[in-house]
Amino acid sequence: MPHPPRYPSWALIFVLALGAGLFMVFVGFRAQHLVDQRFDPYFFGKMGASIARGDGFLPFGTLISRRAPLYPLAIGGVYWVFGERPMLVLLLQCLLHAGTCTLIYNLTRRLFGQRAAVIAGAACAVHPMLLRYVPDLHLETLFTFLFTLTVWLTERFSRTRDVRSGAMLGVVFGLATLTKSVILLYPGLFAVAVFIGSARAKSRLPIAGLATMFVTMALVIAPWTARNYAATGHFVPVSSGLSDAFLRGLIFSRTEFITLQKPPYIDAENESNAYFRDLCRAAGTEWQRDDWETDQILNKEMKRRFVAEPWLNVRRFFVGLFTFWYQMTSLATSTVAGGFALVAWVFAVLGLRRAIRERRPAWLLLLPIIYLNLLLAALLALGRYSAPILPCLIALAAFGLDGLLPKRSAPRA
């Protein structure tokens, strides 16, 4: 009779991911020369320090320069309790990375079985794109955890279809939106998918559960929306920056940047900033002097170029479908990101075919991938923006790989 494993698989996945994160924090990030080693490139740590001192977001603009608040608030909370110790934030990010891998293990086990779950959890634990954002102050590790948790909860809701599951899902949707607002529209898409699935199955629509999801999400976001209204006198649910991303995308999607003949994070970024300065100067003001004012100037330019250059926008969209998976800071990092994404997609297609054949609900993983890829292809599709949906893609790929491996024989009596 076979002996049960000494340690549960989820615990081994958690330890593997935690160890990989700690290695990146203490050894890997300092030893590498592929990515920028600036610790706080987007000033989230400075925001956290300001919050811990009691100054809030005041030094960072009325709409905190297109950022969402949860990540700097989390850093500020750590600094307020323990003092300004960035290493504690990195240790928290190691735990979040381990949590993401454990969630995707559990979700894959529910959908596809134990062996696929182990493959998915282990692959996420050591995936370079996920580890990249653990040892410095990028929001991707927190956002990936929350995004994966929302997918985990959508699977739960699809089974239970009750108010309690809807409430939990709404809370996490709200927290994820307050980390990065690109997820704001996904709950609506998920609700449409649930309605379509219910209609096809001729089952009762979970109206109460979905309504609860939307209400709780709105309640979580509402305090920040009220803060934005008090600061600007205008309704801004989470953050500004739609037009900024749209206009940057027109530059980043040019041939010299998508082929990496020129470094997009340097040349395209500098050209975008110069473009915005010129627009604001022509309007008689200064770029980023006032977040709302800058956003209105860029909104006007976005509308003009959307109407005047339709084919350029179509081209940008189709280019963005691909740059979303690879466009990083250099040829080397882009090759790594694109190579891993390509391999994952090959196995994910096999996993999707198998899931369709076996009538497994793979749409719960595929829908968020498609949503984020399409949305950002229409705006600004950079390689690091694919990080939050990589666990979902890896889960599908793990199921595809599992189908190619020899079937396990039943244990002898």
XYZ file of C-alpha atoms in Angstrom:
413
model
C 0.000 0.000 0.000
C 1.569 3.363 -1.030
C 2.536 5.753 1.750
C 0.978 9.242 1.684
C 3.424 12.069 0.948
C 5.162 13.441 4.026
C 4.353 17.028 3.076
C 1.339 18.230 1.067
C 2.124 19.374 -2.459
C 0.806 22.881 -1.867
C 3.286 23.348 0.984
C 6.189 22.225 -1.203
C 5.085 24.663 -3.916
C 4.864 27.456 -1.348
C 8.358 26.706 -0.009
C 9.830 26.469 -3.527
C 8.313 29.820 -4.524
C 9.329 31.460 -1.246
C 12.877 30.177 -1.638
C 13.068 31.418 -5.232
C 11.814 34.838 -4.153
C 14.314 35.056 -1.298
C 17.121 34.042 -3.653
C 16.172 36.882 -5.990
C 16.053 39.387 -3.123
C 19.380 38.479 -1.533
C 21.434 37.161 -4.475
C 19.908 37.077 -7.937
C 18.846 40.680 -8.457
C 22.185 42.124 -7.380
C 24.170 39.615 -9.438
C 22.325 40.135 -12.731
C 22.923 42.862 -15.310
C 19.970 42.243 -17.650
C 17.388 44.540 -16.048
C 17.484 47.978 -14.486
C 18.690 47.778 -10.892
C 16.991 50.974 -9.750
C 15.164 49.987 -6.587
C 12.217 52.409 -6.759
C 11.822 53.561 -10.383
C 8.191 54.687 -10.000
C 8.539 56.309 -6.547
C 6.193 53.897 -4.771
C 8.636 53.706 -1.870
C 8.753 57.484 -1.600
C 4.946 57.542 -1.598
C 4.915 54.937 1.161
C 7.360 56.974 3.224
C 5.194 60.074 2.755
C 2.122 58.143 3.900
C 3.961 56.800 6.958
C 4.998 60.364 7.922
C 1.385 61.498 7.720
C 1.800 63.591 4.556
C -0.297 61.227 2.448
C -0.165 61.575 -1.323
C 0.050 65.376 -1.238
C 3.582 65.667 -2.740
C 2.659 63.409 -5.678
C -0.164 65.272 -7.400
C -3.919 65.355 -7.081
C -4.287 62.036 -8.945
C -0.845 60.699 -7.902
C 0.457 60.856 -11.482
C -1.780 58.189 -13.026
C -1.102 55.638 -10.284
C -3.563 53.610 -8.233
C -3.245 53.821 -4.432
C -3.148 50.337 -2.919
C 0.508 49.430 -3.491
C 1.939 52.649 -1.998
C -0.611 52.376 0.816
C 0.645 48.864 1.566
C 4.238 50.117 1.630
C 3.159 53.022 3.822
C 1.491 50.607 6.227
C 4.681 48.564 6.552
C 6.751 51.719 7.094
C 4.291 53.131 9.627
C 4.378 49.956 11.750
C 8.041 48.943 11.423
C 9.825 52.085 10.272
C 11.176 52.786 6.807
C 12.576 49.336 6.107
C 12.297 48.449 2.410
C 13.594 44.926 3.053
C 10.362 44.139 4.896
C 8.404 45.114 1.776
C 10.548 42.737 -0.273
C 9.956 39.926 2.217
C 6.231 40.612 1.940
C 6.565 40.376 -1.833
C 8.282 36.998 -1.446
C 5.227 35.830 0.508
C 2.890 37.248 -2.146
C 4.808 35.400 -4.879
C 4.541 32.183 -2.875
C 0.840 32.865 -2.359
C 0.307 33.316 -6.098
C 1.981 29.980 -6.834
C -0.059 28.221 -4.146
C -3.288 29.688 -5.499
C -2.522 28.597 -9.056
C -1.611 25.131 -7.775
C -4.959 24.868 -5.998
C -6.918 26.269 -8.937
C -5.210 23.969 -11.438
C -5.853 20.968 -9.195
C -9.558 21.792 -9.106
C -9.758 22.220 -12.861
C -7.253 19.723 -14.233
C -5.963 17.370 -11.549
C -2.994 16.877 -9.259
C -0.129 16.370 -11.721
C -1.011 19.424 -13.805
C -1.304 21.401 -10.564
C 2.208 20.462 -9.454
C 3.592 21.408 -12.876
C 1.778 24.769 -12.827
C 2.776 25.652 -9.281
C 6.420 24.730 -9.779
C 6.639 26.555 -13.120
C 5.194 29.730 -11.594
C 7.569 29.461 -8.642
C 10.674 29.725 -10.830
C 9.314 31.724 -13.781
C 11.738 34.615 -14.466
C 8.979 37.089 -15.382
C 7.244 36.562 -12.048
C 10.473 36.601 -10.048
C 11.674 39.742 -11.832
C 9.344 42.014 -9.849
C 9.890 40.498 -6.393
C 13.226 42.176 -5.427
C 12.350 45.832 -6.114
C 9.423 48.196 -5.754
C 7.181 47.319 -8.686
C 3.465 46.746 -8.144
C 3.389 43.650 -10.381
C 3.910 41.122 -7.565
C 0.962 42.453 -5.553
C -1.194 42.843 -8.656
C -0.378 39.327 -9.888
C -1.351 37.902 -6.500
C -4.665 39.781 -6.441
C -5.384 39.008 -10.102
C -4.755 35.302 -9.488
C -6.925 35.436 -6.378
C -9.786 36.914 -8.425
C -9.497 34.054 -10.929
C -9.422 31.565 -8.041
C -12.592 33.160 -6.665
C -14.321 33.206 -10.070
C -13.893 29.431 -10.146
C -15.429 29.219 -6.680
C -18.302 31.480 -7.725
C -18.951 29.411 -10.862
C -19.529 26.401 -8.583
C -21.384 27.939 -5.649
C -23.113 30.868 -7.426
C -24.080 32.316 -4.039
C -24.053 35.716 -2.372
C -21.113 34.927 -0.090
C -18.869 34.007 -3.017
C -20.055 37.098 -4.875
C -19.165 39.305 -1.910
C -15.659 37.855 -1.585
C -15.110 38.185 -5.319
C -16.270 41.801 -5.285
C -13.913 42.713 -2.442
C -10.897 41.238 -4.235
C -11.927 42.789 -7.556
C -12.005 46.123 -5.744
C -8.578 45.631 -4.187
C -7.098 44.559 -7.530
C -8.606 47.631 -9.207
C -7.083 49.858 -6.530
C -3.722 48.291 -7.373
C -4.009 48.762 -11.132
C -7.182 50.008 -12.779
C -6.867 47.866 -15.933
C -8.971 45.199 -14.217
C -11.906 47.590 -13.737
C -13.958 46.245 -16.667
C -13.263 42.550 -16.145
C -16.081 41.926 -13.613
C -18.576 43.008 -16.279
C -17.059 40.619 -18.810
C -17.117 37.815 -16.251
C -20.786 38.516 -15.509
C -21.614 38.328 -19.228
C -19.795 34.989 -19.457
C -21.755 33.655 -16.468
C -25.049 34.753 -18.029
C -24.164 33.092 -21.338
C -23.105 29.900 -19.577
C -26.294 29.856 -17.518
C -28.432 30.363 -20.612
C -26.696 27.530 -22.460
C -27.012 25.187 -19.500
C -30.598 26.346 -18.906
C -29.748 26.912 -15.256
C -30.843 29.647 -12.905
C -29.031 32.959 -13.305
C -27.030 33.890 -10.151
C -28.409 37.428 -10.128
C -28.072 37.942 -6.368
C -24.470 36.732 -6.341
C -23.439 38.907 -9.276
C -25.246 41.948 -7.886
C -23.445 41.454 -4.581
C -20.141 41.231 -6.458
C -20.695 44.599 -8.142
C -21.938 46.288 -4.958
C -19.037 45.134 -2.793
C -16.530 46.062 -5.489
C -18.038 49.550 -5.677
C -17.926 49.894 -1.887
C -14.237 48.981 -1.798
C -13.377 51.519 -4.504
C -15.747 54.260 -3.290
C -13.505 55.856 -0.608
C -10.748 56.459 -3.147
C -13.245 57.784 -5.696
C -14.558 60.192 -3.053
C -10.992 61.272 -2.294
C -10.375 61.957 -6.000
C -13.558 64.019 -6.208
C -12.552 66.046 -3.163
C -9.091 66.642 -4.660
C -10.153 67.540 -8.209
C -13.870 68.316 -8.194
C -14.316 65.634 -10.869
C -15.431 62.002 -10.938
C -12.341 59.781 -11.295
C -13.116 56.215 -10.111
C -9.482 55.145 -9.585
C -6.835 56.884 -11.674
C -6.286 58.955 -14.777
C -3.942 57.977 -17.582
C -6.092 56.350 -20.283
C -5.100 58.928 -22.876
C -1.484 58.864 -21.695
C -1.315 55.111 -22.354
C -3.139 55.448 -25.682
C -0.749 58.099 -27.007
C 2.357 56.348 -25.702
C 1.153 53.205 -27.430
C 1.248 54.957 -30.807
C 4.953 55.619 -30.268
C 5.956 52.359 -28.603
C 4.326 50.366 -31.439
C 6.513 51.910 -34.136
C 8.758 49.534 -36.075
C 12.055 50.652 -34.567
C 10.735 49.934 -31.071
C 8.852 46.671 -31.632
C 11.911 45.261 -33.411
C 14.111 46.613 -30.597
C 16.354 48.520 -32.994
C 15.965 51.291 -30.422
C 15.378 50.716 -26.682
C 11.653 51.371 -26.077
C 11.990 52.122 -22.379
C 14.505 54.868 -23.164
C 13.934 56.334 -26.625
C 10.173 55.745 -26.886
C 9.680 56.894 -23.302
C 11.677 60.084 -23.860
C 9.870 60.811 -27.135
C 6.497 60.322 -25.441
C 7.406 62.682 -22.618
C 8.650 65.332 -25.070
C 5.406 64.952 -27.058
C 3.324 65.530 -23.934
C 5.395 68.547 -22.906
C 4.834 70.098 -26.337
C 1.076 69.483 -26.138
C 0.843 71.102 -22.715
C 3.071 73.998 -23.742
C 0.822 74.634 -26.746
C -2.139 74.692 -24.357
C -0.426 77.336 -22.243
C 0.528 75.170 -19.302
C 3.173 72.752 -18.057
C 3.046 68.964 -18.331
C 2.148 67.302 -14.998
C 1.686 70.635 -13.231
C -1.851 69.489 -12.498
C -2.870 65.858 -13.084
C -6.453 66.626 -14.092
C -5.440 69.459 -16.407
C -2.793 67.306 -18.115
C -5.274 64.467 -18.509
C -7.787 66.739 -20.265
C -5.152 67.978 -22.724
C -4.096 64.422 -23.537
C -7.733 63.314 -23.803
C -8.307 65.926 -26.485
C -5.255 64.757 -28.440
C -6.302 61.116 -28.063
C -9.734 61.830 -29.542
C -8.183 63.757 -32.406
C -5.743 61.014 -33.329
C -8.308 58.257 -32.888
C -10.510 59.883 -35.538
C -7.751 61.203 -37.805
C -5.556 58.076 -37.914
C -7.803 54.986 -37.905
C -5.364 52.708 -39.720
C -2.534 53.654 -37.391
C -4.722 52.637 -34.469
C -5.647 49.345 -36.130
C -1.973 48.631 -36.752
C -1.086 49.510 -33.152
C -3.752 47.091 -31.902
C -2.487 44.118 -33.888
C 1.119 44.929 -33.020
C 0.126 45.172 -29.359
C -1.301 41.658 -29.374
C 2.295 40.467 -29.706
C 4.349 43.146 -27.911
C 2.234 42.432 -24.823
C 4.224 39.221 -24.482
C 7.755 40.379 -25.164
C 8.498 44.126 -25.390
C 10.891 44.703 -22.490
C 13.870 46.957 -21.814
C 16.400 45.232 -24.100
C 16.828 42.537 -26.738
C 18.023 40.044 -24.124
C 15.130 40.559 -21.706
C 12.610 40.672 -24.555
C 13.959 37.398 -25.932
C 13.619 35.736 -22.532
C 10.077 37.039 -21.978
C 8.936 36.256 -25.516
C 10.564 32.828 -25.531
C 8.904 31.740 -22.307
C 5.548 33.108 -23.496
C 5.813 31.271 -26.821
C 6.590 27.943 -25.149
C 3.729 28.464 -22.703
C 1.298 29.230 -25.524
C 2.281 26.088 -27.449
C 1.411 23.902 -24.480
C -1.598 26.069 -23.545
C -3.171 25.424 -26.960
C -2.778 21.702 -26.317
C -4.298 22.210 -22.886
C -7.261 24.115 -24.317
C -7.943 21.419 -26.887
C -7.836 18.780 -24.192
C -10.057 20.824 -21.874
C -12.657 21.258 -24.620
C -12.549 17.547 -25.362
C -12.950 16.645 -21.690
C -15.510 19.415 -21.018
C -13.446 21.190 -18.383
C -14.111 24.909 -17.639
C -10.866 26.273 -19.088
C -12.677 29.522 -19.949
C -12.077 30.644 -16.363
C -8.366 30.849 -17.217
C -8.647 31.891 -20.848
C -11.058 34.806 -20.359
C -8.748 36.962 -18.184
C -5.839 36.288 -20.559
C -7.838 37.449 -23.576
C -9.294 40.415 -21.684
C -5.977 41.874 -20.583
C -4.234 41.146 -23.889
C -6.966 42.839 -25.968
C -7.405 45.794 -23.624
C -3.731 46.669 -23.479
C -3.205 46.017 -27.193
C -5.593 48.928 -27.725
C -3.587 51.108 -25.323
C 0.024 50.383 -24.374
C 1.110 46.730 -24.568
C 4.466 46.212 -22.873
C 5.917 42.890 -21.821
C 5.736 43.462 -18.074
C 1.995 44.049 -18.337
C 1.535 40.345 -19.161
C 2.879 39.276 -15.743
C -0.529 39.182 -13.969
C -2.015 36.638 -16.389
C 1.071 34.429 -16.686
C -0.136 32.098 -13.891
C -3.366 31.491 -15.841
C -1.432 30.789 -19.038
C 0.938 28.481 -17.171
C -2.006 26.546 -15.719
C -3.357 25.887 -19.220
C 0.140 24.968 -20.417
C 0.563 22.565 -17.504
C -2.617 20.746 -18.518
C -1.310 20.512 -22.074
C 2.026 19.128 -20.895
C 0.259 16.722 -18.552
C -1.550 15.246 -21.552
C 1.769 14.468 -23.246
C 3.242 12.676 -20.243
C 2.683 8.942 -19.666
C -0.471 8.166 -17.781
C 0.129 7.102 -14.232
C -0.743 3.491 -13.589
C -3.138 2.685 -10.798
C -1.417 1.519 -7.597
C -1.371 -2.203 -6.966
C -3.561 -3.546 -4.224
